[in-house]
mmCIF file of C-alpha atoms and ligand atoms in Angstrom:
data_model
loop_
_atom_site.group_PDB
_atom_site.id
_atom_site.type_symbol
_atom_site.label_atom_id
_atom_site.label_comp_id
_atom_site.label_asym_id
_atom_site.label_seq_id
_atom_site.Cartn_x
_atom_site.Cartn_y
_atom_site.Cartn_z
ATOM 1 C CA UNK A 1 20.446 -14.597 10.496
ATOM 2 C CA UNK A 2 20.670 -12.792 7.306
ATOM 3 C CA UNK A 3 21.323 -9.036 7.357
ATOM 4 C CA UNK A 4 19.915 -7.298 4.387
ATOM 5 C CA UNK A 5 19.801 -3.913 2.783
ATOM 6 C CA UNK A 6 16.319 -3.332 1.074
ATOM 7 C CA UNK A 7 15.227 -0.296 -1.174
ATOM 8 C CA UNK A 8 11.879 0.823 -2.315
ATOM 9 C CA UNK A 9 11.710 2.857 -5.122
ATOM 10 C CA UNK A 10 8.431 2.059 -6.779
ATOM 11 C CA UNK A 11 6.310 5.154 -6.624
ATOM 12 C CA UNK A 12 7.129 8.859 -4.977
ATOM 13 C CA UNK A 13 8.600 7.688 -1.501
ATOM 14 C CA UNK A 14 12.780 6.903 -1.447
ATOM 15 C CA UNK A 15 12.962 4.173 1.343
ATOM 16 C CA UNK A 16 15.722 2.060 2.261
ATOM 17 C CA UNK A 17 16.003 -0.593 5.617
ATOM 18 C CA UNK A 18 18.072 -2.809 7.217
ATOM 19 C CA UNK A 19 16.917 -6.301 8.735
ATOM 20 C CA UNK A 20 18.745 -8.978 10.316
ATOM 21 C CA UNK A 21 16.715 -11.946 10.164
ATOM 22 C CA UNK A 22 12.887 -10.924 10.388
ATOM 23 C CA UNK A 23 13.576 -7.907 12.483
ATOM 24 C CA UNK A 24 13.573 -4.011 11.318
ATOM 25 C CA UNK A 25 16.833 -2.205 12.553
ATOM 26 C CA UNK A 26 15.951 0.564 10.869
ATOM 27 C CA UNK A 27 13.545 1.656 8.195
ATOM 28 C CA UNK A 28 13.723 5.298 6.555
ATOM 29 C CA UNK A 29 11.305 7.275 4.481
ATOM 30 C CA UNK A 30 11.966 9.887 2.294
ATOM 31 C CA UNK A 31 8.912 11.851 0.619
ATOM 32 C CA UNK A 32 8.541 14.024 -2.012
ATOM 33 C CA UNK A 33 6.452 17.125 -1.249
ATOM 34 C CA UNK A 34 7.335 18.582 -5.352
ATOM 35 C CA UNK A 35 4.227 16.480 -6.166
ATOM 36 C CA UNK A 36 1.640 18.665 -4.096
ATOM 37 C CA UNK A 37 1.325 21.290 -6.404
ATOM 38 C CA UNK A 38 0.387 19.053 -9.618
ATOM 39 C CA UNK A 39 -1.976 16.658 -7.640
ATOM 40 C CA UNK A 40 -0.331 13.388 -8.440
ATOM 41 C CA UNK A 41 2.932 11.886 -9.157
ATOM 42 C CA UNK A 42 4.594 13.260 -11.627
ATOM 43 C CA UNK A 43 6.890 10.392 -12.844
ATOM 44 C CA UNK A 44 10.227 12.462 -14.056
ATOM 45 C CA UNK A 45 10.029 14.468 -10.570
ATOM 46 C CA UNK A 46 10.094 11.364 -8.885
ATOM 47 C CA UNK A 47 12.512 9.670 -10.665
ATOM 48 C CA UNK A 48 14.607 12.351 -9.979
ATOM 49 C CA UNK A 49 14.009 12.923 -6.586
ATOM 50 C CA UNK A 50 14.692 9.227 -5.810
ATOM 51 C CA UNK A 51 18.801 10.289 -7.598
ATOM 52 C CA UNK A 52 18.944 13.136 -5.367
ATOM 53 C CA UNK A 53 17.418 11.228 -1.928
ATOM 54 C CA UNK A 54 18.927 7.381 -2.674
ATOM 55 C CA UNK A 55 22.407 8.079 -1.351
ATOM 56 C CA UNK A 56 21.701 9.689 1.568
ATOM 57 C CA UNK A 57 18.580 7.999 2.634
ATOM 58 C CA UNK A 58 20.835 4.300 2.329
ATOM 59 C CA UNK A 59 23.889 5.773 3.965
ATOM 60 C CA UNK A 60 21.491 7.162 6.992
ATOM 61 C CA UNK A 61 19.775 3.852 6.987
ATOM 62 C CA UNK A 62 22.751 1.914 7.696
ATOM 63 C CA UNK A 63 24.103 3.955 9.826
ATOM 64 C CA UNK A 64 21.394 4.210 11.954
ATOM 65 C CA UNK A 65 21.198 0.155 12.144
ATOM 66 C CA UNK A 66 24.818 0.674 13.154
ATOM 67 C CA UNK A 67 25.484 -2.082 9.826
ATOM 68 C CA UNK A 68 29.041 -1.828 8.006
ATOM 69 C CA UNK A 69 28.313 -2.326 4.131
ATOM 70 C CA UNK A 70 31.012 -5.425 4.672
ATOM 71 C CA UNK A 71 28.511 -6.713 7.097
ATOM 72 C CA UNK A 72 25.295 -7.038 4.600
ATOM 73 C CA UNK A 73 24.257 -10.879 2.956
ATOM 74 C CA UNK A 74 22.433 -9.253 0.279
ATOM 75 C CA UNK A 75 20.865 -6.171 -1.658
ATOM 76 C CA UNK A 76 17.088 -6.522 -1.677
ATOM 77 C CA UNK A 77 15.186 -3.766 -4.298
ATOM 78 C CA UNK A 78 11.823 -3.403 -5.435
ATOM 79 C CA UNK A 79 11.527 -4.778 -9.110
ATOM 80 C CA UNK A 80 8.519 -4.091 -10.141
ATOM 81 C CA UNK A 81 5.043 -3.172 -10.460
ATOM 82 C CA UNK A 82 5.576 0.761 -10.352
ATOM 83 C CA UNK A 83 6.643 4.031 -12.048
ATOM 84 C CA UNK A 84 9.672 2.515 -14.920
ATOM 85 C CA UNK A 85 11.917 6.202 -14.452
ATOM 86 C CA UNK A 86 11.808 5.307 -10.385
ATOM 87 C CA UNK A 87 11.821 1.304 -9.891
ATOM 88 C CA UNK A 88 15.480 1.990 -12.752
ATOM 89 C CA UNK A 89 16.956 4.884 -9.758
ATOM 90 C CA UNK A 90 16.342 1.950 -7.006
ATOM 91 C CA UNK A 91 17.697 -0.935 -9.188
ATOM 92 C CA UNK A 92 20.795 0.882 -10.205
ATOM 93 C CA UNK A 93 21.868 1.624 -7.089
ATOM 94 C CA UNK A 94 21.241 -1.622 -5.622
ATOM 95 C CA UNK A 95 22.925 -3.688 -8.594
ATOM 96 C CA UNK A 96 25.956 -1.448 -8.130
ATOM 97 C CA UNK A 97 25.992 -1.645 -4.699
ATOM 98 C CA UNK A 98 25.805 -5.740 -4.685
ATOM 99 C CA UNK A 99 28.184 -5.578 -7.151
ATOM 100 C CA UNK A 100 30.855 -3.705 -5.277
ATOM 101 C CA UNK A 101 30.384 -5.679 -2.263
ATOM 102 C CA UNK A 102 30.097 -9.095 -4.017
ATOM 103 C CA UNK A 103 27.033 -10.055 -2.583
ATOM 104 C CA UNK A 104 23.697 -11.358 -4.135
ATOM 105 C CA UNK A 105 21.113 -8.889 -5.482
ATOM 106 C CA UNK A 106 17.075 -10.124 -4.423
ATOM 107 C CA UNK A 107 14.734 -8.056 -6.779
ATOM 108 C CA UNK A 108 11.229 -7.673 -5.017
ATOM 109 C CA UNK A 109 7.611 -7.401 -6.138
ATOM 110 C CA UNK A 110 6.100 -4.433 -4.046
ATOM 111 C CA UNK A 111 2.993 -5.964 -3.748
ATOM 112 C CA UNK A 112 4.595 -9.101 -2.518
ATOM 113 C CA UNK A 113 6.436 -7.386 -0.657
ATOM 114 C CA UNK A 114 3.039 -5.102 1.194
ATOM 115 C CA UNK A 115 1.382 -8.905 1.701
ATOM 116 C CA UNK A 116 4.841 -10.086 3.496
ATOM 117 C CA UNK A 117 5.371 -7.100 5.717
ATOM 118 C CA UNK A 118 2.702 -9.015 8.194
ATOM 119 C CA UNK A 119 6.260 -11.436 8.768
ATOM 120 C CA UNK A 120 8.315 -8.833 9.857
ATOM 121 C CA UNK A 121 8.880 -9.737 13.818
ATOM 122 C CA UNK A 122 6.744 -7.803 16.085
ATOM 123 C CA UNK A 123 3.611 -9.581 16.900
ATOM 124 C CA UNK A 124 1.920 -12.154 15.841
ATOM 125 C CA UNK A 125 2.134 -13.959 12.372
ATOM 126 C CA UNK A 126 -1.068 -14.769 10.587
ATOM 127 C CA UNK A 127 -1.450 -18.590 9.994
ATOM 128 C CA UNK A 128 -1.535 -19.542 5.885
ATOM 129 C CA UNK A 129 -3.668 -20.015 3.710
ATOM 130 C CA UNK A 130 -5.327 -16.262 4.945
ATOM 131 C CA UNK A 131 -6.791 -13.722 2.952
ATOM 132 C CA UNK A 132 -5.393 -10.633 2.672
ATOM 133 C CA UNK A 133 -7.014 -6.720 1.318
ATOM 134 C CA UNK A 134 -4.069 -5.266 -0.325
ATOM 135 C CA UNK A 135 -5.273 -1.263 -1.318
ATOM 136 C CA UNK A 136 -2.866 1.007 -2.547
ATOM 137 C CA UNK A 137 -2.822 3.671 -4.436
ATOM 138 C CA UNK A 138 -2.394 1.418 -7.707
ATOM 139 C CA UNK A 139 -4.167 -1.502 -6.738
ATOM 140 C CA UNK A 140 -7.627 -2.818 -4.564
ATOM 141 C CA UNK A 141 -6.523 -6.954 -4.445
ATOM 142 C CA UNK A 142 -8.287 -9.752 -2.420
ATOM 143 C CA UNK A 143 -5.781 -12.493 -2.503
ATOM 144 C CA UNK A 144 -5.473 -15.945 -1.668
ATOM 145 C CA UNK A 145 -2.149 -16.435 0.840
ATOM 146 C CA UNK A 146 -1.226 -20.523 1.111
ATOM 147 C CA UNK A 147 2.633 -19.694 1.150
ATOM 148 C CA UNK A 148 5.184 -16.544 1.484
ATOM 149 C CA UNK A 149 5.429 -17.340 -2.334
ATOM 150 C CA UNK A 150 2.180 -18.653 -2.922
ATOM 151 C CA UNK A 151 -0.531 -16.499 -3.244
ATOM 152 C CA UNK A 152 -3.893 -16.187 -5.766
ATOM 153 C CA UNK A 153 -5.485 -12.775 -6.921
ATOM 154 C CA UNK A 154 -8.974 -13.748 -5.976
ATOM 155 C CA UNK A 155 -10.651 -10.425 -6.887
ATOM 156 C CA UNK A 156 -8.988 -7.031 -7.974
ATOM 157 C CA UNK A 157 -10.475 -3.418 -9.294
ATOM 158 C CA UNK A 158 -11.991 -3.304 -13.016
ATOM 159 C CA UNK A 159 -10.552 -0.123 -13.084
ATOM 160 C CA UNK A 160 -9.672 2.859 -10.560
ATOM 161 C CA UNK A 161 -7.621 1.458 -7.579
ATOM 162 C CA UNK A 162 -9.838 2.216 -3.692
ATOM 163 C CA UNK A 163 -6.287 4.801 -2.869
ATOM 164 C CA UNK A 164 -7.337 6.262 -6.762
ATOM 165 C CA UNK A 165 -10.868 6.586 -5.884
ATOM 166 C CA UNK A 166 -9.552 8.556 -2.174
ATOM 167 C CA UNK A 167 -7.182 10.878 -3.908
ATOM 168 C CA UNK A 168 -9.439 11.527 -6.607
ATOM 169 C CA UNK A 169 -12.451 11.948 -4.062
ATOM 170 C CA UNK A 170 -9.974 14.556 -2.395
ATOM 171 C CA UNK A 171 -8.629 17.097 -5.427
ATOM 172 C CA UNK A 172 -12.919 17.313 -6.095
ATOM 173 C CA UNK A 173 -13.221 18.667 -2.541
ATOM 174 C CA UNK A 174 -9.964 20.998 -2.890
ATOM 175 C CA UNK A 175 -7.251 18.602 -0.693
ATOM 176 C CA UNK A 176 -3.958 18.202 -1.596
ATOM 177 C CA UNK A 177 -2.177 15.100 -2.651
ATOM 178 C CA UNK A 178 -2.278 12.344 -1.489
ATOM 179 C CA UNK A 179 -5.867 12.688 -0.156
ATOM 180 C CA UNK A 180 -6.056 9.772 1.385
ATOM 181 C CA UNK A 181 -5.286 10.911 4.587
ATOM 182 C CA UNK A 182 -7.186 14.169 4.132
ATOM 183 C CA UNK A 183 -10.212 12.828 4.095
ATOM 184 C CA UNK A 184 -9.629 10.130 6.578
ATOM 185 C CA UNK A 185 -8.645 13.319 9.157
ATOM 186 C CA UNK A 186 -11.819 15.510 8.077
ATOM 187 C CA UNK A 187 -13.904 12.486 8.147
ATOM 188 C CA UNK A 188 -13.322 12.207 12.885
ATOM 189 C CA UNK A 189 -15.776 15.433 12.939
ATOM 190 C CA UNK A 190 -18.069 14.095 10.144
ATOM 191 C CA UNK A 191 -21.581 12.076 9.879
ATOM 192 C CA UNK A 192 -21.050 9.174 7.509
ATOM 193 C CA UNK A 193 -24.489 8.593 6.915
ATOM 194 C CA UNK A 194 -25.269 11.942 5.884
ATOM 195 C CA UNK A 195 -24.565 11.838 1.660
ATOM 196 C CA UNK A 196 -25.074 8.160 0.341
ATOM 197 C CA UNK A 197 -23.312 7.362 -2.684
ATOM 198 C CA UNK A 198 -24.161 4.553 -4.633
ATOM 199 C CA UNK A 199 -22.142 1.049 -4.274
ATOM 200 C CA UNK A 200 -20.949 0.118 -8.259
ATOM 201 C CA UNK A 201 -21.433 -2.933 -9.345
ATOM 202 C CA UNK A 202 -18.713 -5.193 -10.399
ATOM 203 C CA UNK A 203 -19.142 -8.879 -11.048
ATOM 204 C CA UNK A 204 -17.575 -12.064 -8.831
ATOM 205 C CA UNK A 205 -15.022 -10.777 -5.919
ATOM 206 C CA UNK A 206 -13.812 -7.528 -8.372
ATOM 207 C CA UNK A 207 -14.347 -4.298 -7.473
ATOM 208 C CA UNK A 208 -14.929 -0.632 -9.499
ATOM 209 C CA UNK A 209 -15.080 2.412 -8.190
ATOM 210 C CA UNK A 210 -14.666 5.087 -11.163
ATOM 211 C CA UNK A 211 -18.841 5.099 -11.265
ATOM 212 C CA UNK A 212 -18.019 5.983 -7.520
ATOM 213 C CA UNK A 213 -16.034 9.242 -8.605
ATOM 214 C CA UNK A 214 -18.641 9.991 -11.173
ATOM 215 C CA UNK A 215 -21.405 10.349 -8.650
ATOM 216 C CA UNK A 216 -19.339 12.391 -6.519
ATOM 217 C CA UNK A 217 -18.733 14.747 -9.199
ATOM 218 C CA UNK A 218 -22.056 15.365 -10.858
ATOM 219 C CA UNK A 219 -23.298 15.684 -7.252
ATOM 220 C CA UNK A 220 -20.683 18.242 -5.875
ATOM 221 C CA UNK A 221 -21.501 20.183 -8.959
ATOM 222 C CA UNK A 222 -25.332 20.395 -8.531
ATOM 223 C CA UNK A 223 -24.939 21.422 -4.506
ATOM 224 C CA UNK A 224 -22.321 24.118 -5.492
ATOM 225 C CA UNK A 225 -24.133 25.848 -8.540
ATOM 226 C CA UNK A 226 -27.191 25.966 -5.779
ATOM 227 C CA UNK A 227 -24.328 27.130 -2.623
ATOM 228 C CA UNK A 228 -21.171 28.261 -3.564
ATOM 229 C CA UNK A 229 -19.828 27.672 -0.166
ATOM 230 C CA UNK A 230 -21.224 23.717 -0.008
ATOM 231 C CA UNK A 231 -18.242 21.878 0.034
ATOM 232 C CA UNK A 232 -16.689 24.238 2.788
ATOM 233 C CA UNK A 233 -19.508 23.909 5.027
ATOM 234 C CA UNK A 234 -20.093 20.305 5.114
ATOM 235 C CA UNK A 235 -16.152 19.024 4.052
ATOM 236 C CA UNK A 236 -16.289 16.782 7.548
ATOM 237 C CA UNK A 237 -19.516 14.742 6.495
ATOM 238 C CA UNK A 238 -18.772 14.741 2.880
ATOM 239 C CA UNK A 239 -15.249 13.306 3.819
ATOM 240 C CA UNK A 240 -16.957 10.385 6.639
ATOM 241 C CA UNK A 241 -19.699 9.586 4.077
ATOM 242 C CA UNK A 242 -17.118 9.176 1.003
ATOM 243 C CA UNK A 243 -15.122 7.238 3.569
ATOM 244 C CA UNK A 244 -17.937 5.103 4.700
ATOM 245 C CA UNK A 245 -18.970 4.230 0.985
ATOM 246 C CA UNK A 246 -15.166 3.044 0.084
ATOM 247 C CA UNK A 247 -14.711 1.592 2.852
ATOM 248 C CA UNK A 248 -18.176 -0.603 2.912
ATOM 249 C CA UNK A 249 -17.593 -1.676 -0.551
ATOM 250 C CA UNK A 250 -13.794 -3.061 0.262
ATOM 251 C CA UNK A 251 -15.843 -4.654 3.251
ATOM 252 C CA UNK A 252 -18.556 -6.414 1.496
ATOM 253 C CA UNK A 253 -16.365 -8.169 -0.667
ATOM 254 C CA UNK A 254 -14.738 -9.272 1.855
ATOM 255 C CA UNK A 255 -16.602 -10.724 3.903
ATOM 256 C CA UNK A 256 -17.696 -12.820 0.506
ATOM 257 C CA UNK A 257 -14.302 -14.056 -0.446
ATOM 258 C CA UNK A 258 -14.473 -15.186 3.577
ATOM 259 C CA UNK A 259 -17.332 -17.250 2.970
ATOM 260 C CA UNK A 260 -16.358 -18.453 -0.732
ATOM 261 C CA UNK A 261 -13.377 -19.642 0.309
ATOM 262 C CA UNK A 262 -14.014 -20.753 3.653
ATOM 263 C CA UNK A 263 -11.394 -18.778 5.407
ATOM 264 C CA UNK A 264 -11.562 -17.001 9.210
ATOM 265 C CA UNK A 265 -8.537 -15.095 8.900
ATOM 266 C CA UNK A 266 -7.837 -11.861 6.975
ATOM 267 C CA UNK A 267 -5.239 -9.334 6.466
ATOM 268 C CA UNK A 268 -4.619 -5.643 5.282
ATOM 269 C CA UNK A 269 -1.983 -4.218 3.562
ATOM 270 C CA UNK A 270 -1.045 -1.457 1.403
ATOM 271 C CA UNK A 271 -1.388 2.107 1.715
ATOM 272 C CA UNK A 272 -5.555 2.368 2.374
ATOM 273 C CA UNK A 273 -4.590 -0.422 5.604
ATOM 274 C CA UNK A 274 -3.705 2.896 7.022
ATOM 275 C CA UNK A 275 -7.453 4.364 7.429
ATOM 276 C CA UNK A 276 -9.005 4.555 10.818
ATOM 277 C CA UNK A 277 -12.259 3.810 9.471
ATOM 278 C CA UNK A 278 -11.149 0.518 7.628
ATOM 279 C CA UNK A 279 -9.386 -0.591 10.422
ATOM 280 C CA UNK A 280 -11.758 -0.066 12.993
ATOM 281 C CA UNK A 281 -14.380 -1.624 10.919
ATOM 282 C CA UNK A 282 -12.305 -4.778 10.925
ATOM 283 C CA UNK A 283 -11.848 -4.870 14.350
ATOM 284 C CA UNK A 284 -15.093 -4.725 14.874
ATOM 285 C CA UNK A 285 -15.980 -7.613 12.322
ATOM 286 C CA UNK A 286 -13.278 -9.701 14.345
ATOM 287 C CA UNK A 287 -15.826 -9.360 17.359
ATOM 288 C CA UNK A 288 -18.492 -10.090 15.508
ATOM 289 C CA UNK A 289 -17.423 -12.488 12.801
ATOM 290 C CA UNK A 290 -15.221 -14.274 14.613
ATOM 291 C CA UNK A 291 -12.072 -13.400 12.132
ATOM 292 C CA UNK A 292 -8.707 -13.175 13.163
ATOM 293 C CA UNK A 293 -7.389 -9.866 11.842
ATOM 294 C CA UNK A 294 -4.003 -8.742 11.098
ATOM 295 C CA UNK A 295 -3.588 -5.183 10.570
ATOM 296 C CA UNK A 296 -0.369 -3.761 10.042
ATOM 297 C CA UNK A 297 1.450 -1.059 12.126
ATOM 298 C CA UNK A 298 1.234 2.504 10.113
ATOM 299 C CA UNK A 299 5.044 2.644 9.153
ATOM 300 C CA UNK A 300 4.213 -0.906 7.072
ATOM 301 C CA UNK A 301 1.412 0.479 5.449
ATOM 302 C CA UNK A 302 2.410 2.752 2.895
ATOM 303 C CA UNK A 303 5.055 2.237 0.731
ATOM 304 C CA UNK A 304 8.494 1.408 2.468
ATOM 305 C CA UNK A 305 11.783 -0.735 2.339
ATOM 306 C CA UNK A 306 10.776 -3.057 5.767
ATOM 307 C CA UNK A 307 8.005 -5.113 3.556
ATOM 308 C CA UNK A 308 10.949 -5.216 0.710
ATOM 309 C CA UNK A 309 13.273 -6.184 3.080
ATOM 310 C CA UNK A 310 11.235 -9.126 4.321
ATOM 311 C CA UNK A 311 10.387 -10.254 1.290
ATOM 312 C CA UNK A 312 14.152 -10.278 0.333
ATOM 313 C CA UNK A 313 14.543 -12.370 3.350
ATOM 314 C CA UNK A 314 12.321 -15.365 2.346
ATOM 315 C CA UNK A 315 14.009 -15.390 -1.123
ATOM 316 C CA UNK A 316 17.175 -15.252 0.676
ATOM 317 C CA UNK A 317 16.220 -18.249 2.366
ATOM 318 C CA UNK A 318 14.958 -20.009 -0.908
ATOM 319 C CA UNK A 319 17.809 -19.030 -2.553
ATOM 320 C CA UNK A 320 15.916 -17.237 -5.357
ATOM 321 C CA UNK A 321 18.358 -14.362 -6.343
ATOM 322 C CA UNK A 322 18.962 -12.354 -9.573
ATOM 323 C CA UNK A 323 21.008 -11.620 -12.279
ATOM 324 C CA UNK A 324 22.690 -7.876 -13.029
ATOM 325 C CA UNK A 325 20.338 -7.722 -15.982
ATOM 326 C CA UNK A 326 17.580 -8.076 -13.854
ATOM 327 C CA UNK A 327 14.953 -5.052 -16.039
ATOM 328 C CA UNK A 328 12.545 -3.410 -13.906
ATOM 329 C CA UNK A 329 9.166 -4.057 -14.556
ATOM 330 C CA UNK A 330 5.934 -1.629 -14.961
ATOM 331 C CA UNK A 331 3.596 -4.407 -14.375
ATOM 332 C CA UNK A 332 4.298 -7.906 -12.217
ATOM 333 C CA UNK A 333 1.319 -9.649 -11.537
ATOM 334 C CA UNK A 334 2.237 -11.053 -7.956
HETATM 335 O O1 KG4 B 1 0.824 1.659 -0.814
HETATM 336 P P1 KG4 B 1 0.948 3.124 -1.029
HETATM 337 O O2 KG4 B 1 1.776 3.919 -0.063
HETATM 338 O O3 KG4 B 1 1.534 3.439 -2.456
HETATM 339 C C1 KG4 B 1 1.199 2.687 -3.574
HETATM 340 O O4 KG4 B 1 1.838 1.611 -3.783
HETATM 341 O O5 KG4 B 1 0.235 3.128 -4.264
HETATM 342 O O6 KG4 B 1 -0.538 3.706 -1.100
HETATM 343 C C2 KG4 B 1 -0.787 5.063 -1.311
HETATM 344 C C3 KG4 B 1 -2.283 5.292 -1.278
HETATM 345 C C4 KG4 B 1 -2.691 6.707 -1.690
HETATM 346 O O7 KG4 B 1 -3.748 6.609 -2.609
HETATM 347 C C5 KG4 B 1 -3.138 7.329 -0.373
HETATM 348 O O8 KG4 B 1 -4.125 8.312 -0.532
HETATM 349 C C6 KG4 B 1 -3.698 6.121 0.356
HETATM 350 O O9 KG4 B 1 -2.782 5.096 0.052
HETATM 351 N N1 KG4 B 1 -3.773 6.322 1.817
HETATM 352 C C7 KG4 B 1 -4.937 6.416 2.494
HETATM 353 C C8 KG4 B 1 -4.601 6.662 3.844
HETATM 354 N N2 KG4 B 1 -3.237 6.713 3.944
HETATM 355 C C9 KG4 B 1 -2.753 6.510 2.687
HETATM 356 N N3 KG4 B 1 -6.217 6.296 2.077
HETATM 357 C C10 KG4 B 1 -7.170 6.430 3.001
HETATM 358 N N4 KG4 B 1 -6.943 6.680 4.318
HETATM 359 C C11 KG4 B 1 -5.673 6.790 4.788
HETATM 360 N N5 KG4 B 1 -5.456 7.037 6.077
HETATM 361 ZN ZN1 ZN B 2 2.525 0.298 -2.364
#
């Protein structure tokens, strides 16, 4: 029962976890509110907002999972794909860390690492091969799942990720960063049938959505030259019916990668799994369709150490570990 020490550094969130054997003793988050005001992650605040938060969130961390550092197998940290300036704050520490206590160092792919979180214990485990949605706010992935260390990109964005095309969506009607969850809380109150959008077209299982953010645009700006006051006064439906069109076009696919691939069970990860729409819609489809669903809990949704910490736990077990050199990487195709 391996007890391991994971860190997630990858974007604008400082996490760090503790697991002993598949289950979460703790799991800490520490966000960065200094990237509200610009609208997006600004990648030298973060990387220095990860120096400032690392210590203390991995000192809390353990404590909390009432671990000794003299008790931990090995240092699990995200390698790569992310922000360079942040993925270098979490590698540091968690080379010098394994160093000190002589123990191996496990360097993670995040988006591994989002698929995997479905292992950690509490529930059910899907059944391989599945497929799973992973939509963050850097990706939009269908992939193929035969093994924890086996998987196939099936299908992926042609260019803005669905969390891109949400944010983006968001800072046109006047939300803050991340939208995201803006929009999914406006949307309760609002009709999603009441704007359509239109569905780009992408070929195979691949999806784009930047025509998506066009529309949006050109249309906010005709409604508000004719009201000034249009986007205040209808910010519920516009929110449900951007929601509906995202979330229908993640959906369509799919269900066609289901059928392609003759597979009945399917899995969300990443940090769009955490929309009420999406997730409802899936539930729904599991009545329907007959799929098995797995949908993560929200704290395994967006970015944090838990899914890094599994992750580090089946290499653990496979004995794939790394060296001190070990370079963090911008882009890691899982
Ligand atoms: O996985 P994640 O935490 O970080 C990345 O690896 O990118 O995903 C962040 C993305 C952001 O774009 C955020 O707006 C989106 O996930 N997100 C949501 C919701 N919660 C987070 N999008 C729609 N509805 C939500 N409830
Ligand atoms: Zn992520």
């Amino acid at each position: 029962m391996p007890i391991i020490l994971a860190i997630e550094s990858s974007c604008d969130d400082t996490s760090a976890a503790v697991l002993k054997d598949r289950e979460v003793l703790t799991n800490l988050v520490a966000g960065q509110d200094v990237h509200k005001a610009f609208g997006g992650v600004v990648p030298e605040l973060a990387s220095r907002s990860h120096q400032k938060n690392i210590v203390p969130v991995v000192d809390q961390a353990l404590k909390q999972a009432g671990v000794q550092p003299q008790e931990l197998d090995a240092i699990a940290f995200t390698r790569g794909p992310g922000l360079l300036g942040s993925l270098l704050v979490g590698g540091s520490f968690a080379k010098s860390m394994a160093q000190s206590l002589g123990i191996p160092l496990i360097g993670v792919n995040h988006m591994q690492g989002h698929i995997l979180a479905h292992f950690i214990r509490d529930g059910e485990d899907p059944q391989f091969p599945f497929l799973c949605l992973t939509v963050s706010g850097g990706h939009t992935q269908l992939v193929i799942v035969r093994d924890y260390f086996d998987m196939e990109v099936v299908g992926q964005t042609i260019d803005d990720a669905a969390g891109e095309a949400f944010d983006k969506a968001a800072k046109m009607l006047g939300l803050e960063y991340p939208g995201g969850p803006l929009i999914d809380k406006h949307a309760v109150n609002g009709d999603p049938l009441r704007f359509s959008f239109p569905r780009p077209k992408a070929s195979g299982l691949d999806f784009s959505f930047s025509g998506l953010k066009t529309s949006i645009l050109y249309f906010l700006r005709k409604e508000v030259q004719k009201d000034p006051g249009f986007i205040e006064n209808n910010l519920s439906d516009l929110c449900a019916s951007i929601q509906h069109t995202v979330v229908d076009i993640l959906l369509r696919r799919v269900e066609e990668a289901m059928t392609q691939y003759g597979i009945d069970t399917i899995a969300i990860a990443g940090g769009v799994s955490a929309n009420s729409r999406l997730r409802t819609q899936l539930q729904e489809a599991s009545e329907s369709k007959g799929w098995k669903v797995f949908i993560p809990k929200f704290e395994y949704c967006t970015d944090n150490a838990a899914m890094i910490g599994i992750t580090g736990h089946y290499k653990f077990l496979a004995g794939e570990f790394d060296e001190m050199n070990a370079t963090p990487v911008a882009r890691w195709s899982i």
